Short mmCIF file of C-alpha atoms in Angstrom, two decimals:
data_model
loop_
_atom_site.label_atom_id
_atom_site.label_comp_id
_atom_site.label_asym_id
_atom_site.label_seq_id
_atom_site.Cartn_x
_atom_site.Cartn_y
_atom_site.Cartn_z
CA UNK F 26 24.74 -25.95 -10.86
CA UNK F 27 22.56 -23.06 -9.43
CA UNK F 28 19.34 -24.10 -11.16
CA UNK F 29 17.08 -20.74 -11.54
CA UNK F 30 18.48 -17.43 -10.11
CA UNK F 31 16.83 -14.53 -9.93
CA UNK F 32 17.94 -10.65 -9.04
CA UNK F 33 17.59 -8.42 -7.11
CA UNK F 34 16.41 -10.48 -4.09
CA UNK F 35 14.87 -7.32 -2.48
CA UNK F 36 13.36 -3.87 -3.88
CA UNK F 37 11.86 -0.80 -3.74
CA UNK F 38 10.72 1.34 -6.21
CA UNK F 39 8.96 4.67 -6.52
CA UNK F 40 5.72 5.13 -8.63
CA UNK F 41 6.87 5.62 -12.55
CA UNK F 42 10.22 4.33 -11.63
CA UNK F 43 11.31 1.27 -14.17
CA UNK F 44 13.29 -1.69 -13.16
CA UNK F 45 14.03 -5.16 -14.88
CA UNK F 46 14.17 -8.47 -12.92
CA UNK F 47 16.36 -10.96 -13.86
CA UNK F 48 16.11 -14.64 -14.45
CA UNK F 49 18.63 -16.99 -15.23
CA UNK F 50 18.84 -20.45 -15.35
CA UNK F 51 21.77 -23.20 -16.27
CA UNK F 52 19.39 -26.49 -16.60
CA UNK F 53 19.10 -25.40 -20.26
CA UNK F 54 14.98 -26.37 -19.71
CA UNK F 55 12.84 -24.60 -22.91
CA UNK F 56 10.26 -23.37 -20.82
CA UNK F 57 10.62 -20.52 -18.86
CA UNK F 58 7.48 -18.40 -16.58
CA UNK F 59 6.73 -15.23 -14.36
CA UNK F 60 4.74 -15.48 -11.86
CA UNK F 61 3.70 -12.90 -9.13
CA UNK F 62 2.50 -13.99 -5.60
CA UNK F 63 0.39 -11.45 -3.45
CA UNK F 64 -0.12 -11.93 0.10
CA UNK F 65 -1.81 -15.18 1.02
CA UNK F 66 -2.46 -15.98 -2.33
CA UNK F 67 -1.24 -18.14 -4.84
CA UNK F 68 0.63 -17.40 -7.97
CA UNK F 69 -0.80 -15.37 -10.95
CA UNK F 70 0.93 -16.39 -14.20
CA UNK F 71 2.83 -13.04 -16.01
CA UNK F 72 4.83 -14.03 -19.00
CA UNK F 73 5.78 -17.29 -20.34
CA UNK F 74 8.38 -18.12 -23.31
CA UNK F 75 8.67 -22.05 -24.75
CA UNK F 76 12.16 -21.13 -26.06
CA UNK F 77 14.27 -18.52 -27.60
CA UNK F 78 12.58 -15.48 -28.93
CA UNK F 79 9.15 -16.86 -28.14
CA UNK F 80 6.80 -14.81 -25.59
CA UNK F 81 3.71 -15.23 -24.62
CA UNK F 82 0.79 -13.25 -22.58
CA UNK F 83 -0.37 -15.40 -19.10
CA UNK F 84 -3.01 -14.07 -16.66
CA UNK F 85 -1.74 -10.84 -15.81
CA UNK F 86 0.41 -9.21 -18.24
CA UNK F 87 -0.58 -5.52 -18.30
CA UNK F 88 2.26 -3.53 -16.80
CA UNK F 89 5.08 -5.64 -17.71
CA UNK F 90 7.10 -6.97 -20.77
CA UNK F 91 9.47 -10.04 -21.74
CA UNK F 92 11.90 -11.17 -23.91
CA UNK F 93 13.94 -14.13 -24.12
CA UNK F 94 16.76 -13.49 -26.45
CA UNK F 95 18.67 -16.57 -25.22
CA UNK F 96 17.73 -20.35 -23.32
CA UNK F 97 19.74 -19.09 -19.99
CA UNK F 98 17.46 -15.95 -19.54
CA UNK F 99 14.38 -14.21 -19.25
CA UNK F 100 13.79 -10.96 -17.77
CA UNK F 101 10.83 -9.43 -16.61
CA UNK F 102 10.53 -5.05 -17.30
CA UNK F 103 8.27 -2.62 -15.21
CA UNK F 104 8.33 0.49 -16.85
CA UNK F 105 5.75 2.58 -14.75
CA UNK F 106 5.98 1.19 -11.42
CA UNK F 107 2.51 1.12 -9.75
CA UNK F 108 1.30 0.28 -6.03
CA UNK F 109 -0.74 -2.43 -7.31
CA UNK F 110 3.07 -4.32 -8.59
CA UNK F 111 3.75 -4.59 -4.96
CA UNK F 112 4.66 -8.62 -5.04
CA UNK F 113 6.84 -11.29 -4.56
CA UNK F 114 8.12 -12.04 -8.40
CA UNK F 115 8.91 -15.94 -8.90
CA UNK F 116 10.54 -17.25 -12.58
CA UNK F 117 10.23 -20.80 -12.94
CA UNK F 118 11.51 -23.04 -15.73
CA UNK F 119 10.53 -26.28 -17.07
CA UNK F 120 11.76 -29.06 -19.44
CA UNK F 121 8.32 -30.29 -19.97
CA UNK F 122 5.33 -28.09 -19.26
CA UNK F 123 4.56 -30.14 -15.74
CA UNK F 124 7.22 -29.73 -13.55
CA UNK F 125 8.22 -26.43 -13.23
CA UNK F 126 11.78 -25.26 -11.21
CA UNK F 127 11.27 -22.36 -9.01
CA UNK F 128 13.39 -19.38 -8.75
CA UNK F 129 13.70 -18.23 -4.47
CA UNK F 130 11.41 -15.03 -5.60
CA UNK F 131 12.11 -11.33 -5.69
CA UNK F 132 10.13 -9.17 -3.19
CA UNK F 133 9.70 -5.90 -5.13
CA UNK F 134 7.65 -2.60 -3.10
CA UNK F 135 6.42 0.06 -4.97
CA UNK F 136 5.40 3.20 -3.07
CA UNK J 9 -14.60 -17.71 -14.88
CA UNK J 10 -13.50 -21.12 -13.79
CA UNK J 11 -10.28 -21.53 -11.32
CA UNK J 12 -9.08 -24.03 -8.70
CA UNK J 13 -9.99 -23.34 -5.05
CA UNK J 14 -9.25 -24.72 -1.71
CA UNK J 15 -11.69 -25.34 0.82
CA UNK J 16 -9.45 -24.46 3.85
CA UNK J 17 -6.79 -21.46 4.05
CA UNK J 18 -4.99 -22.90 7.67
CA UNK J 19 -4.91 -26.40 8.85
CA UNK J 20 -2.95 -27.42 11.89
CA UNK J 21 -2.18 -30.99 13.18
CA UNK J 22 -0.16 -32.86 15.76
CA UNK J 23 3.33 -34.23 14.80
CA UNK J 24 3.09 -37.81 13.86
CA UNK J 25 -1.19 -37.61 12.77
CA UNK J 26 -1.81 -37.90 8.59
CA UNK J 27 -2.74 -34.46 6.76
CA UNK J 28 -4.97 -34.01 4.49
CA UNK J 29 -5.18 -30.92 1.82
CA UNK J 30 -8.11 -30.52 -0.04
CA UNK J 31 -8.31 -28.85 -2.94
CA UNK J 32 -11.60 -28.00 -5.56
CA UNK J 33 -11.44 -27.31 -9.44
CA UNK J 34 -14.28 -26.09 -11.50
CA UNK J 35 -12.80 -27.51 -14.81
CA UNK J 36 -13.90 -30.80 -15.58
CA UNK J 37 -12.03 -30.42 -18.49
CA UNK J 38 -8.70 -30.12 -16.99
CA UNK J 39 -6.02 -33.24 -17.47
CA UNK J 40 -3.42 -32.63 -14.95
CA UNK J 41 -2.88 -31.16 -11.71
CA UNK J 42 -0.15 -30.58 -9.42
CA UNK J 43 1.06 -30.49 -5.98
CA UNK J 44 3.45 -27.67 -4.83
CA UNK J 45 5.11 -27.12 -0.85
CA UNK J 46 6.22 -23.53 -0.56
CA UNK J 47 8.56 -22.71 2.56
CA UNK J 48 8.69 -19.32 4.12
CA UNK J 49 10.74 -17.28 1.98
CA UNK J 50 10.85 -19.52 -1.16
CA UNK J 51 9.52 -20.83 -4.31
CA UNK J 52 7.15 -23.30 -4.52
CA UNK J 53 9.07 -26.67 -4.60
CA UNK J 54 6.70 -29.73 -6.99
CA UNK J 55 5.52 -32.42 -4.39
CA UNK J 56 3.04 -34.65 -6.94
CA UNK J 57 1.50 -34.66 -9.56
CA UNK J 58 -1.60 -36.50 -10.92
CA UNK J 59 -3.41 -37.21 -14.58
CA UNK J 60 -7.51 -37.12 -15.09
CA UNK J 61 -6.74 -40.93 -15.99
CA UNK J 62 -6.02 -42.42 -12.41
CA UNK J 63 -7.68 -41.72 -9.25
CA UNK J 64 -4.68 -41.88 -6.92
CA UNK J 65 -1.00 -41.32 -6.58
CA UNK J 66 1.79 -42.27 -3.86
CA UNK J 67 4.89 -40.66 -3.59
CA UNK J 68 7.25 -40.58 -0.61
CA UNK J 69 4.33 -40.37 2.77
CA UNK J 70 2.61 -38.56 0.08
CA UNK J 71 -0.51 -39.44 -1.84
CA UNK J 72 -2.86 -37.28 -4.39
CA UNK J 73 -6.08 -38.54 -4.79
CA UNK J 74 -8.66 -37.54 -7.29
CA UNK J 75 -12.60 -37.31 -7.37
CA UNK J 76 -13.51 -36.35 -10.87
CA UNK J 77 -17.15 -36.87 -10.28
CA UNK J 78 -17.14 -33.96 -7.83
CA UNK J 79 -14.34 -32.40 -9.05
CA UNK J 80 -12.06 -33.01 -6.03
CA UNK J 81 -8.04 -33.12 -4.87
CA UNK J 82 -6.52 -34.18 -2.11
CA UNK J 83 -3.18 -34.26 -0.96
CA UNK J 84 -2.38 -36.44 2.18
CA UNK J 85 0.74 -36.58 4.05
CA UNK J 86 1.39 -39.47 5.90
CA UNK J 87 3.82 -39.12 9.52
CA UNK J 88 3.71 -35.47 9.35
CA UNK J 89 6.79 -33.74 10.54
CA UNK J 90 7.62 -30.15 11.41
CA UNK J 91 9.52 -29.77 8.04
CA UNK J 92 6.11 -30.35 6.64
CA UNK J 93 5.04 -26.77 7.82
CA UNK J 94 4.65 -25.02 4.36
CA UNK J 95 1.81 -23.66 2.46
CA UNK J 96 0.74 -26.04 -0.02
CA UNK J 97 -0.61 -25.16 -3.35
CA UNK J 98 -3.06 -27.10 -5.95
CA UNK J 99 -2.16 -26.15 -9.37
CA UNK J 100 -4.67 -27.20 -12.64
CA UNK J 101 -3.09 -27.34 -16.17
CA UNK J 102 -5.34 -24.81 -18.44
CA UNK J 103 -4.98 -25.06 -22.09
CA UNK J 104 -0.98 -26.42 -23.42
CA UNK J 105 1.25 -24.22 -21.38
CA UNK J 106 -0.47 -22.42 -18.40
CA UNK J 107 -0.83 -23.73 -14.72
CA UNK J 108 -3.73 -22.04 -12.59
CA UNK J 109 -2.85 -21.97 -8.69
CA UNK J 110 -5.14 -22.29 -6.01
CA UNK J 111 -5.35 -19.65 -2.86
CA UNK J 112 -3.12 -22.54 -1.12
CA UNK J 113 -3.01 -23.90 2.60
CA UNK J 114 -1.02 -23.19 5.45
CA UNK J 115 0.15 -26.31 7.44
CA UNK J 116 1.29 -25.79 10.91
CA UNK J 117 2.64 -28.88 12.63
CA UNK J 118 2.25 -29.04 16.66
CA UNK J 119 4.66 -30.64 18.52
#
């Protein structure tokens, strides 16, 4: 039982480059999030689906797209890759809205 | 706009002494808030949480308390211990699906 796992752990990107993070999870849990953490802050909500094929906007969403074509994942797309996406990318998941299951994060650079 | 802050970014304390982690929201709307530990190089991990409906919570040598009146949080750790050392993270239910994070505090236990 691995609980969430996200890939790549680690990476960098160029400017305009594209790149999807992956998030899977085996607790079969309907809710699923993206967050991004910045330096010394706390975490900025991205994306969020309640289930299969449902997506929703959070705080942040410009520069990035969802979809959630199954329960087990939800990936997260760059597809211009811009200084300002330099982050450490958490998915969480969630059976009920409260307590959500964090992923261990992927630190993505962008220069 | 309206968000959850914390009044102190680094707190340190001797091994053994109680901890307390405040934490201030501008909502007085807001229901439900939550409790989150993040170790160095991982997600946020759920500690407590607490509904607008009581005005204190124990867990394991933790306890939330809440101050509606002046819209007020605080975490307290009883016996701290060096695996205490995390950054700790008040998080405010907005609307049905989103949590809002705080800026988050860095505990640092002394031996």
């Amino acid at each position: 039982n691995a609980g969430v796992t996200q890939t790549p752990k680690f990476r960098i990107l160029k400017i305009g480059q594209s790149m999807t993070l992956q998030c899977t999870q085996d607790m079969n849990h309907n809710y699923m999030y993206w967050y991004r953490q910045d330096p010394g802050m706390g975490l900025k909500l991205i994306y969020y689906s309640v289930g299969a094929g449902i997506t929703d906007k959070g705080e942040v969403p410009n520069g990035y797209n969802v979809s959630r074509s199954t329960t087990e994942d939800f990936p997260l797309r760059l597809e211009l890759a811009a200084p300002s996406q330099t982050s450490v990318y958490f998915c969480a998941v969630a059976e009920f809205l409260y307590e959500q299951y964090f992923g261990p994060g992927t630190r993505l650079t962008v220069t | 706009g309206e968000s959850v802050g914390l009044h102190l970014p680094t707190l340190s304390v001797q091994e053994g002494d109680n901890s307390i982690i405040n934490c201030a929201y501008s909502n007085s709307a807001s229901d439900y808030f939550i409790w989150y530990k993040q170790e160095s190089g991982k997600g946020p991990q759920f500690i407590i949480d607490i509904r607008s409906n009581m005005d204190k919570r124990q867990g394991q040598r933790v306890t939330v308390l809440l101050n509606k009146t002046v819209k007020h949080l605080s975490l307290q750790i009883a016996a701290t211990q060096p695996g205490d050392s995390a950054v700790y993270f008040c998080a405010e239910l907005q609307g049905a699906q989103k949590l809002v994070f705080g800026q988050g505090t860095r505990l640092t236990i002394n031996p």
